[in-house]
Short mmCIF file of C-alpha atoms in Angstrom, two decimals:
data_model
loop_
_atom_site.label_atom_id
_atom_site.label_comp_id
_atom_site.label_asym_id
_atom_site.label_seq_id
_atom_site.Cartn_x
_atom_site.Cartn_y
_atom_site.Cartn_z
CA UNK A 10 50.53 20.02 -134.44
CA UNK A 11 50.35 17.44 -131.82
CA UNK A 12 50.90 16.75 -128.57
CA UNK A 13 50.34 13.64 -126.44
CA UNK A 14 51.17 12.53 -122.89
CA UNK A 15 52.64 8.88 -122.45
CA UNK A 16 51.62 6.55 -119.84
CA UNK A 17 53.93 3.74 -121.30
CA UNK A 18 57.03 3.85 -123.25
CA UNK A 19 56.73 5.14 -126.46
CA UNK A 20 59.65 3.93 -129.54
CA UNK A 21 60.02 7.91 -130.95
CA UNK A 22 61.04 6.99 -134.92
CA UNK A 23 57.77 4.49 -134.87
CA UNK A 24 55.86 7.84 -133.70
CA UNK A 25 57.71 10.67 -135.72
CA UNK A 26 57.10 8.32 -138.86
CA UNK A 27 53.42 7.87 -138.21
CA UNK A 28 52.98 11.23 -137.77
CA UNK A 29 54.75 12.09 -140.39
CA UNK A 30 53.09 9.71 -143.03
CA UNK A 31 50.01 10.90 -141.93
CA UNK A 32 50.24 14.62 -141.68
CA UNK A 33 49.98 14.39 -145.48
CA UNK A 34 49.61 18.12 -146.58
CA UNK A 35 53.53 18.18 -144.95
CA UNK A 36 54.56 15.90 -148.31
CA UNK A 37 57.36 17.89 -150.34
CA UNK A 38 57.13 20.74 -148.47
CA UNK A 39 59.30 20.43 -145.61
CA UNK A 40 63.34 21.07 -146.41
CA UNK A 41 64.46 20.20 -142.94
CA UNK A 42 63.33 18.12 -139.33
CA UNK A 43 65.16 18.84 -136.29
CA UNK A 44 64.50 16.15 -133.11
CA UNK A 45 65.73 16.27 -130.36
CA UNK A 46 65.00 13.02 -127.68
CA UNK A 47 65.57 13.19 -124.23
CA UNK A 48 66.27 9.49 -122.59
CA UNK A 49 66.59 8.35 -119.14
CA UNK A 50 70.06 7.38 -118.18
CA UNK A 51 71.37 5.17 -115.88
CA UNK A 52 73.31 7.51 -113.79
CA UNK A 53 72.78 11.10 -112.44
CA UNK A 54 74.69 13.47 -110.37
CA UNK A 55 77.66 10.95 -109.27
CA UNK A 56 74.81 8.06 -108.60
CA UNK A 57 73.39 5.04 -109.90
CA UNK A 58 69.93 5.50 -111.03
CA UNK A 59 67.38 2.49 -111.30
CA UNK A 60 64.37 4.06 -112.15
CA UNK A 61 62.26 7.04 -112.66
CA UNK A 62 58.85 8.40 -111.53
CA UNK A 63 57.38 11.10 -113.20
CA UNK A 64 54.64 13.16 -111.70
CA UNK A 65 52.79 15.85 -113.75
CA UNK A 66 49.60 18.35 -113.89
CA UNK A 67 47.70 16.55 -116.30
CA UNK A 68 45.86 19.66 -118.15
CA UNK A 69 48.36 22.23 -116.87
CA UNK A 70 51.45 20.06 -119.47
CA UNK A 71 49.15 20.16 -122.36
CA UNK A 72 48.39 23.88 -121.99
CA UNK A 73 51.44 24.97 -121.39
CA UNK A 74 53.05 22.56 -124.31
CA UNK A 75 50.38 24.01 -126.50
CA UNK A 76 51.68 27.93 -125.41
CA UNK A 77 55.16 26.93 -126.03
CA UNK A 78 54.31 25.43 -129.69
CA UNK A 79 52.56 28.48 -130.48
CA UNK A 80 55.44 31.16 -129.35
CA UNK A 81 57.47 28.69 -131.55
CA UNK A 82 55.22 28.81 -134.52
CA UNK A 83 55.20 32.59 -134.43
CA UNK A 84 58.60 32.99 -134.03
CA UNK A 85 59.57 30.76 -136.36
CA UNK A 86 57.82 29.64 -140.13
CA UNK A 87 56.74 25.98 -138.89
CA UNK A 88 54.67 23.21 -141.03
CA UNK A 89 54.27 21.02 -137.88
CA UNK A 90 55.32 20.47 -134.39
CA UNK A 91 55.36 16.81 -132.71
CA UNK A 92 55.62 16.93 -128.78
CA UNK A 93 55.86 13.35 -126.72
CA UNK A 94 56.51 13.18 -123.17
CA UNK A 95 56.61 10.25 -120.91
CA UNK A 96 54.99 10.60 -117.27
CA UNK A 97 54.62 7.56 -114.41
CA UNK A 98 57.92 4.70 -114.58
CA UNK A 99 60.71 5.24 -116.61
CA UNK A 100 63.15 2.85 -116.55
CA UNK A 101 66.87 3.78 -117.81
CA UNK A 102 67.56 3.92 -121.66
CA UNK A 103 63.46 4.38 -122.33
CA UNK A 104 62.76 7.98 -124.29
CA UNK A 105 61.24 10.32 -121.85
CA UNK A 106 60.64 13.42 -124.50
CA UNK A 107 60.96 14.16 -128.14
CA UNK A 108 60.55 17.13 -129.82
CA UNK A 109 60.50 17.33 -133.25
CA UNK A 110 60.28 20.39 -135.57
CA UNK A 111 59.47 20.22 -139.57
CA UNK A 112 60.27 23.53 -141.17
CA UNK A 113 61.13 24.42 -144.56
CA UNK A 114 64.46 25.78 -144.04
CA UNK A 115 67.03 24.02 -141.87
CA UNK A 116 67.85 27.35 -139.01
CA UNK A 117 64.48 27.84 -138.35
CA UNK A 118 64.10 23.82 -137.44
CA UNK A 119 67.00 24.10 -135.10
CA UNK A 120 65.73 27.57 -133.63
CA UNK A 121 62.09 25.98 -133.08
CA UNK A 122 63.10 22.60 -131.51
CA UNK A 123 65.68 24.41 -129.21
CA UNK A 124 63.10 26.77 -127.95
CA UNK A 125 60.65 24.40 -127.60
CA UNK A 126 63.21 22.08 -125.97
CA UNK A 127 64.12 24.95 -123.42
CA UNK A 128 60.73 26.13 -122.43
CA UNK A 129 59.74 22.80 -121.90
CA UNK A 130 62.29 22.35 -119.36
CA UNK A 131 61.53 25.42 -117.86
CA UNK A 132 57.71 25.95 -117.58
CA UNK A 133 56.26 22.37 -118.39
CA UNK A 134 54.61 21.13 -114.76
CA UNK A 135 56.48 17.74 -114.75
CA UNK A 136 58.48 16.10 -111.65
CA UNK A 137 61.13 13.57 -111.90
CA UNK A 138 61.85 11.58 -108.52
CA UNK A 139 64.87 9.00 -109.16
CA UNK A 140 65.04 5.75 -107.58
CA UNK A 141 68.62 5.05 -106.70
CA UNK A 142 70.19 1.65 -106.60
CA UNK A 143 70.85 2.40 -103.03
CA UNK A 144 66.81 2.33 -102.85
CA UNK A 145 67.32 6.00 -101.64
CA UNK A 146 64.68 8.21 -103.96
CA UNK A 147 65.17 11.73 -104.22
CA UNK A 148 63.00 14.77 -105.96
CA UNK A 149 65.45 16.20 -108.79
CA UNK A 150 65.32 19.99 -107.73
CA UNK A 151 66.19 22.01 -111.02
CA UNK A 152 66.34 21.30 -114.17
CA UNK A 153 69.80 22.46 -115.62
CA UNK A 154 70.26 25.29 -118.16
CA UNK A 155 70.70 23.53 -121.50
CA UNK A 156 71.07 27.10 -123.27
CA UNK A 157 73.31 28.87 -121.03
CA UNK A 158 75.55 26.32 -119.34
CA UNK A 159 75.03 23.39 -122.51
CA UNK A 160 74.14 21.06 -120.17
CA UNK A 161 70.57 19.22 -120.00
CA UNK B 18 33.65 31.52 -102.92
CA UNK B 19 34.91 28.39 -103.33
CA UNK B 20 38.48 27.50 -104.55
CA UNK B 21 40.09 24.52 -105.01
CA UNK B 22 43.93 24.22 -104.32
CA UNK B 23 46.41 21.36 -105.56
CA UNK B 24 49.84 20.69 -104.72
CA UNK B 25 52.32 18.54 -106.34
CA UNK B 26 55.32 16.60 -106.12
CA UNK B 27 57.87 17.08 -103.27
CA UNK B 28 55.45 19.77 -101.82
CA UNK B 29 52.79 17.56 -101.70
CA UNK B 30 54.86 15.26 -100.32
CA UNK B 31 55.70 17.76 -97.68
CA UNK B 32 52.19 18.67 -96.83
CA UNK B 33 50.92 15.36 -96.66
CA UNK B 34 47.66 16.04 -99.20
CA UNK B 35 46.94 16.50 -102.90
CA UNK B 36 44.61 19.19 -102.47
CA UNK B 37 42.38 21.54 -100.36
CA UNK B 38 38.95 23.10 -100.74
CA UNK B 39 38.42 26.22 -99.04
CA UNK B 40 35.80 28.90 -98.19
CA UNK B 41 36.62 32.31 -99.02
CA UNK B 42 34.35 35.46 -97.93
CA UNK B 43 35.68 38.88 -100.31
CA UNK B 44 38.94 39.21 -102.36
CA UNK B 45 41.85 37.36 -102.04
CA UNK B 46 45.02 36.60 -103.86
CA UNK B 47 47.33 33.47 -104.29
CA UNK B 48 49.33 34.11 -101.24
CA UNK B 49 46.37 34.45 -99.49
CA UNK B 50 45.03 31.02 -100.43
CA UNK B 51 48.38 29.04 -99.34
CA UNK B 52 47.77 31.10 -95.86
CA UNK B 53 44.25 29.85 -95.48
CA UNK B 54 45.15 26.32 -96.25
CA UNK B 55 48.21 25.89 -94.72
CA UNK B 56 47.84 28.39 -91.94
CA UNK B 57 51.49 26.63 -90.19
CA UNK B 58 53.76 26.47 -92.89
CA UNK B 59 55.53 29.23 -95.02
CA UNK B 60 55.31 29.06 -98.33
CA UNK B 61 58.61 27.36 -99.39
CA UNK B 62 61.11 29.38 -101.56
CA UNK B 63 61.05 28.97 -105.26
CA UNK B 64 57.41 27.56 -104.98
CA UNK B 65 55.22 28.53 -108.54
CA UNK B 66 51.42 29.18 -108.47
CA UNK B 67 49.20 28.90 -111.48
CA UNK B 68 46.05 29.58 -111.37
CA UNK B 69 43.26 27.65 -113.87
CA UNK B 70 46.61 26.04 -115.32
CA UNK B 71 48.44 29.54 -116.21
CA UNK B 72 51.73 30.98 -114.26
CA UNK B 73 50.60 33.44 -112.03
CA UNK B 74 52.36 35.90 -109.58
CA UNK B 75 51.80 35.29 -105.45
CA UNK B 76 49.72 38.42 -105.34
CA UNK B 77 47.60 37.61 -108.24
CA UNK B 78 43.94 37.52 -107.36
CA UNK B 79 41.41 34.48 -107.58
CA UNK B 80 37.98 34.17 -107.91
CA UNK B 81 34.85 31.70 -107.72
CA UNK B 82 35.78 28.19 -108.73
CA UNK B 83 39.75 28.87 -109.71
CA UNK B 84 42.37 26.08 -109.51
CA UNK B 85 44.73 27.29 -107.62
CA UNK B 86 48.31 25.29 -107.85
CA UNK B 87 51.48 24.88 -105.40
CA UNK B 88 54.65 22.92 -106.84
CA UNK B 89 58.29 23.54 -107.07
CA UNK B 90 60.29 24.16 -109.76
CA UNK B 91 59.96 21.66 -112.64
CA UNK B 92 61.94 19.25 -113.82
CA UNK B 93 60.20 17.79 -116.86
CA UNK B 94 62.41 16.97 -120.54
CA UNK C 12 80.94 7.37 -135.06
CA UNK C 13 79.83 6.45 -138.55
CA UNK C 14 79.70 8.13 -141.65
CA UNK C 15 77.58 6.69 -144.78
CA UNK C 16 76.97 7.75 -148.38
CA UNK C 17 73.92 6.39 -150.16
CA UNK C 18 73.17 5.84 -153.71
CA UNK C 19 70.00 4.99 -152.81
CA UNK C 20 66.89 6.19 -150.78
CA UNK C 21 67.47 5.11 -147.21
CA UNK C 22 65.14 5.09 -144.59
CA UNK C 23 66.05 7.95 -141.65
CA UNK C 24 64.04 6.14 -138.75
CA UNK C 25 65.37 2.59 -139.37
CA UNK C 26 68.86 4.09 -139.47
CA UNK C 27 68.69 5.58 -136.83
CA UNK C 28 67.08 2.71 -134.67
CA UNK C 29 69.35 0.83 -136.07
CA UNK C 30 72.66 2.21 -135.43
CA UNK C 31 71.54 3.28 -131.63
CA UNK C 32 70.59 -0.65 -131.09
CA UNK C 33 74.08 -1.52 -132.38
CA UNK C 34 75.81 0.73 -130.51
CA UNK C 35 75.70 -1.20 -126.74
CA UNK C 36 78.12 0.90 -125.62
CA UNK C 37 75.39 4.11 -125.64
CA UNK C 38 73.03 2.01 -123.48
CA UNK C 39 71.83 3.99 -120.30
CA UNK C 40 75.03 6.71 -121.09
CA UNK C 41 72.99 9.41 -123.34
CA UNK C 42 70.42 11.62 -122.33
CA UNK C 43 70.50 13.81 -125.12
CA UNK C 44 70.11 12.80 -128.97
CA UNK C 45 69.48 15.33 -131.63
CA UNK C 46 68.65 15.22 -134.98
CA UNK C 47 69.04 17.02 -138.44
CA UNK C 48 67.34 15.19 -141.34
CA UNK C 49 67.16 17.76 -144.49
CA UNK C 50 64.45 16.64 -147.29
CA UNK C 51 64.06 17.46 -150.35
CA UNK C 52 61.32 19.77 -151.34
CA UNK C 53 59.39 19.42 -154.26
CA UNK C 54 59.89 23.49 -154.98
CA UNK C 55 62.67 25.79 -154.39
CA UNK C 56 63.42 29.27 -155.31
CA UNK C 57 59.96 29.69 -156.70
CA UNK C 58 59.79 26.51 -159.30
CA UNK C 59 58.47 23.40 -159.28
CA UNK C 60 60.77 21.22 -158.57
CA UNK C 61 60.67 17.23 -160.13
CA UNK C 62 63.93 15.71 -159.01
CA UNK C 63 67.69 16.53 -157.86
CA UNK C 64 70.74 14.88 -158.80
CA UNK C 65 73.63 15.39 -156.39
CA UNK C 66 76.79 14.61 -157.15
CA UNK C 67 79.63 14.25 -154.87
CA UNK C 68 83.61 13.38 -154.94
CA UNK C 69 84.28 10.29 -153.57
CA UNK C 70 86.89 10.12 -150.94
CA UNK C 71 87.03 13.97 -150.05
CA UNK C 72 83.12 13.90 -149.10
CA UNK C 73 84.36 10.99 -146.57
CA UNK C 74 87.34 12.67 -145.43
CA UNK C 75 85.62 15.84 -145.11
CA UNK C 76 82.89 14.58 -143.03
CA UNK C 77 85.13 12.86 -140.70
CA UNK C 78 87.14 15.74 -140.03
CA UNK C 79 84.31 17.95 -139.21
CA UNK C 80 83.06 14.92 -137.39
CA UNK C 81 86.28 15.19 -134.79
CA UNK C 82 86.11 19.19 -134.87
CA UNK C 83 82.62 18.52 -132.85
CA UNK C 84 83.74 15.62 -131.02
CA UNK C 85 86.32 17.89 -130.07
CA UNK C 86 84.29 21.11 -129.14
CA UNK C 87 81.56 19.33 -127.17
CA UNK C 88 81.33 15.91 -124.92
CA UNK C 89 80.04 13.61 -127.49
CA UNK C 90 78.77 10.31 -127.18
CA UNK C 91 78.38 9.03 -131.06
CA UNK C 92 77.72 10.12 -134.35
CA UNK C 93 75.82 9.39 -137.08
CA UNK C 94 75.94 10.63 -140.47
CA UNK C 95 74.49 9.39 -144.04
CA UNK C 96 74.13 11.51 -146.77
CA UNK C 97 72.48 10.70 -150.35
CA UNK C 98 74.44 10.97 -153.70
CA UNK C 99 72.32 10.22 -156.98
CA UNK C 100 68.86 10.93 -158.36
CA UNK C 101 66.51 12.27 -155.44
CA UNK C 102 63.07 12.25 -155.54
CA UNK C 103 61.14 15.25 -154.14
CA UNK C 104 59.95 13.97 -149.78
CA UNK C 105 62.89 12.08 -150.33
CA UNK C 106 65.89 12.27 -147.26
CA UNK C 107 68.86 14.26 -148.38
CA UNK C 108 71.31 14.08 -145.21
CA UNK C 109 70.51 12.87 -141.61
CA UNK C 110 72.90 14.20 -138.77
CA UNK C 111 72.28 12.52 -135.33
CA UNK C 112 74.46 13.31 -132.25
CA UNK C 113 74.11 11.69 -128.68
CA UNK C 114 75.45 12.93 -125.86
CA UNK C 115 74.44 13.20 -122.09
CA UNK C 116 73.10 16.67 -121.86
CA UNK C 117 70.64 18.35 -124.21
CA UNK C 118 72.86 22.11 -124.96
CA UNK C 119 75.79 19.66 -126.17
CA UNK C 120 73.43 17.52 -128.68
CA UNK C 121 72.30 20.70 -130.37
CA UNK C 122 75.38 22.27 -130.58
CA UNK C 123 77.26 19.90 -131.92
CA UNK C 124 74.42 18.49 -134.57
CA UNK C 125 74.18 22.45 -135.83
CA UNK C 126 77.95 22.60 -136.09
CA UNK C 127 78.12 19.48 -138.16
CA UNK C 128 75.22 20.88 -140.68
CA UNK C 129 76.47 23.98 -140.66
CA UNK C 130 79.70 22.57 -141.81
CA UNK C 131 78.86 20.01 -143.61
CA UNK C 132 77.06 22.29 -145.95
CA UNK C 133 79.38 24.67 -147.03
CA UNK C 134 82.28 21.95 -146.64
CA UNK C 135 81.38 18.78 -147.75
CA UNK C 136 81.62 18.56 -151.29
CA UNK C 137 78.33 17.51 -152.79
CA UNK C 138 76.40 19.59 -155.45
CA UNK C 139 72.69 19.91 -156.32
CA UNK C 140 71.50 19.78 -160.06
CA UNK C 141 67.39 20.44 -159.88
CA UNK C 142 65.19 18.86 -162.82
CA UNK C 143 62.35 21.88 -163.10
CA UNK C 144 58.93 20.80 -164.27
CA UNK C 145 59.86 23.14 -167.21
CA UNK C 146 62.07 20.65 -168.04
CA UNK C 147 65.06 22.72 -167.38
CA UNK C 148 67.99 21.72 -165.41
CA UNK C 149 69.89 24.32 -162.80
CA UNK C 150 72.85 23.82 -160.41
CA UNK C 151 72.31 24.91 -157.08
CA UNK C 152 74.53 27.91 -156.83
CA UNK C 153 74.86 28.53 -153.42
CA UNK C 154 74.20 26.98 -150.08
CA UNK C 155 72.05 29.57 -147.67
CA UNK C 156 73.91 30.22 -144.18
CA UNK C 157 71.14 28.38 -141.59
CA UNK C 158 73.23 30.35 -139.04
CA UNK C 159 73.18 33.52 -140.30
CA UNK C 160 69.90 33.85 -142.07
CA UNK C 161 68.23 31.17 -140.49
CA UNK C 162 67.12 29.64 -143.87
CA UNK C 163 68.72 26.68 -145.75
CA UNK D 1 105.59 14.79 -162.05
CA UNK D 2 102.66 13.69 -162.46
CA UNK D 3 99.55 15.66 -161.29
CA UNK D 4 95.56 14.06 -161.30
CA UNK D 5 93.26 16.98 -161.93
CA UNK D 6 90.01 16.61 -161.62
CA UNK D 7 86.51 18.93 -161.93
CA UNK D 8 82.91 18.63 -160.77
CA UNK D 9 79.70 19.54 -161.15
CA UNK D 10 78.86 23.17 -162.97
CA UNK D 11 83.23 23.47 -163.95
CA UNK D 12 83.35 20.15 -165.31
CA UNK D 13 80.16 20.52 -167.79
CA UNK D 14 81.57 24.16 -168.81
CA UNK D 15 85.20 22.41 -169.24
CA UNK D 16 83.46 19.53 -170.94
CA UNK D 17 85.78 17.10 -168.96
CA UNK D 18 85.84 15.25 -165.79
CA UNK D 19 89.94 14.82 -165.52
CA UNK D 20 93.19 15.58 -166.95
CA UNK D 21 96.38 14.04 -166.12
CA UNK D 22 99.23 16.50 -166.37
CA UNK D 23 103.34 16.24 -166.33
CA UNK D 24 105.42 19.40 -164.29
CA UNK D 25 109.16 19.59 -164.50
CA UNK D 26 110.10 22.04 -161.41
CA UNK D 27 107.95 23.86 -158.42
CA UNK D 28 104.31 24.28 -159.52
CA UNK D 29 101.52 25.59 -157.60
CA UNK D 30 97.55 25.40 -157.80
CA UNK D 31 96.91 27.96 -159.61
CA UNK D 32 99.60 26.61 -161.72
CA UNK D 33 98.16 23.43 -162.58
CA UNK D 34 94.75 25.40 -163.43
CA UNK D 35 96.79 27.18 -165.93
CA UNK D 36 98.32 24.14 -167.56
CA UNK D 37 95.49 22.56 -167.67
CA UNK D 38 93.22 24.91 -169.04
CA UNK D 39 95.47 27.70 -170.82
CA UNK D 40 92.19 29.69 -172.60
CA UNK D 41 90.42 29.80 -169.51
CA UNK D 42 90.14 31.86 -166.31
CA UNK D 43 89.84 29.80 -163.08
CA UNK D 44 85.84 31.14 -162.35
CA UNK D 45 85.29 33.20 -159.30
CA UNK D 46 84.54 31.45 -156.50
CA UNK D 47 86.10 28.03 -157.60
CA UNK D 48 86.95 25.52 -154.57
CA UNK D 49 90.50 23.66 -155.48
CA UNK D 50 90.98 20.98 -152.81
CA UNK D 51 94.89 18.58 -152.96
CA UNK D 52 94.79 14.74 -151.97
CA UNK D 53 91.03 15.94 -150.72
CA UNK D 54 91.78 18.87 -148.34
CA UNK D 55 91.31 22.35 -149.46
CA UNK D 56 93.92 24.46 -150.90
CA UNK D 57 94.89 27.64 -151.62
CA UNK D 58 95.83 28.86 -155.09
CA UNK D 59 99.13 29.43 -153.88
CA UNK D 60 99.74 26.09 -152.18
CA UNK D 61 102.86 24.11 -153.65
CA UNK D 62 101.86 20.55 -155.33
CA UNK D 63 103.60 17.27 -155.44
CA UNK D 64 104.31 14.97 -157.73
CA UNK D 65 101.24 11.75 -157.50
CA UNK D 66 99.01 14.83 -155.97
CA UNK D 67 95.17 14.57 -156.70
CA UNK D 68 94.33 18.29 -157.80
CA UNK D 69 90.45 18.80 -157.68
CA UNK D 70 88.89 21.85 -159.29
CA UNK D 71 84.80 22.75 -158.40
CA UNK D 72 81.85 25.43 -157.41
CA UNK D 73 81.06 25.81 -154.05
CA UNK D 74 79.44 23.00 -152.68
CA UNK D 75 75.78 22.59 -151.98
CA UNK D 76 75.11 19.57 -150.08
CA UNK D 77 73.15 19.22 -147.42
#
């Protein structure tokens, strides 16, 4: 299980492979990996978006992550749990977090990664401000309801 | 006992500072705190409070040396 | 959208990089990408487990796959699609099938990447022959419902 | 009228074949062609029978050049 904070972009398959290769006890005995990678995009709400910042609690994120991967992990049979997230400038198309879930069977990889995914959104102290190309930058003020409403 | 408070994002925007330390003399709670440091200014709807890095309730109580935290909902993922 | 079957071990990461660099047209439009890559195990229903062969029928596994491909194109806001799936002798660690959706918001990418598992499993026609350590050979019977039972 | 049939995995190691290639004078059906095809044996419980690569029915009506395919249930994936 691992978690790590980004200060700089991060490419997500060079870091799920890495972790993967070297989690080495996982080797033949995971059936199924569910990711999921949230990315910056270049519009939001109607408007143009040119950048990113994001703030966070550093030591608040990394215990709450580490809460969230363990109601996962007893909820759910997991071999390993990979959580990146980006913090600082984010510029449009750069990853901002992956989750990714290694299970042995494939609905409890889906289950995990959702949940994790969710309660991220929810109870992880991060802050996105968006620069707009109109130079305007606003505070986003709620993160959507990916469960309920299928929207992120 | 001492406390140390921390705000983030917009609301520390709004307040103008990234954190307070303050004095207190016998119990107090979370709501408390936010009075004492920002005697002027209501606490803003929707506002969380942790405490030492957990979720905590307004009328949760603090002790010697706690963190106490002020942001608004987050929008991390 | 693309749809790929492989005769050969392929590698899920490059893939994926791959096909999301190709595709220019995702650039700065997805938020949202989620993953499915099934693996296969090196046990299973209590035996060790040396190899797999899985055969498929040509033509119908594409055809299949691209209809349930525009059922979830058609069910949720989808950006692109990615789908490869291996035919042949498997090796246990080995990738099996890798399902990747984009789309702009998180609830659609795991929707839709759960629907095309789900369906691809009991649809798509592929079949599993294991190579025991005992020697023995056994067909795979029977596909587990991930939805249902939350096992694969 | 011609019909392809074909078999995979498990059905086509108990049939000991991979194809058959069949001739029909008048209306025949699926379950038909199974029959024709494979007059000392019972269609197995649970077989999949798919026409020009879509799934069938027993029942469903074939034509002639149709591509009849005969197998287990699949387990891909």
């Amino acid at each position: 299980m691992n978690i790590k904070i980004y200060a700089k972009p991060f490419d997500p398959w060079a870091e799920i492979q890495a972790y993967q290769h070297s989690a080495q006890d996982m080797a033949g005995k995971f059936g199924a990996t569910s990711i999921f990678i949230g990315t910056m995009r270049d519009f939001n709400e109607g408007d143009d978006v040119k950048g990113m910042t994001l703030e966070h609690y550093p030591g608040m994120t990394e215990k709450q992550l580490a809460k969230i991967v363990a109601e996962a992990s007893q909820q759910w049979p997991v071999i390993d749990v990979l959580v990146l997230h980006r913090v600082g400038d984010i510029l449009p198309n750069e990853p901002i977090v992956l989750v990714a879930v290694w299970t042995s069977h494939r609905g409890d990889a889906f289950d995990a990664s959702r949940y994790i995914m969710e309660a991220l959104k929810s109870r992880a102290p991060f802050w996105k401000k968006e620069l707009l190309k109109s130079q305007a930058e606003r505070w986003l003020v709620k993160n959507t309801d990916g469960y309920l409403a299928g929207s992120s | 006992m001492s406390i140390k408070v921390r705000y983030f994002a917009s609301l520390k925007e709004n307040i103008g500072r990234s954190e307070d330390n303050l004095e207190f003399f016998g119990l107090a709670t979370v709501a408390d705190v936010w009075r004492a440091a920002n005697p002027d200014k209501v606490l803003p709807d929707n506002t969380l409070a942790a405490v030492n890095m957990d979720y905590v309730e307004l009328n949760g109580v603090v002790n010697d040396g706690d963190e106490v935290a002020f942001f608004p909902p987050v929008t991390g993922g």
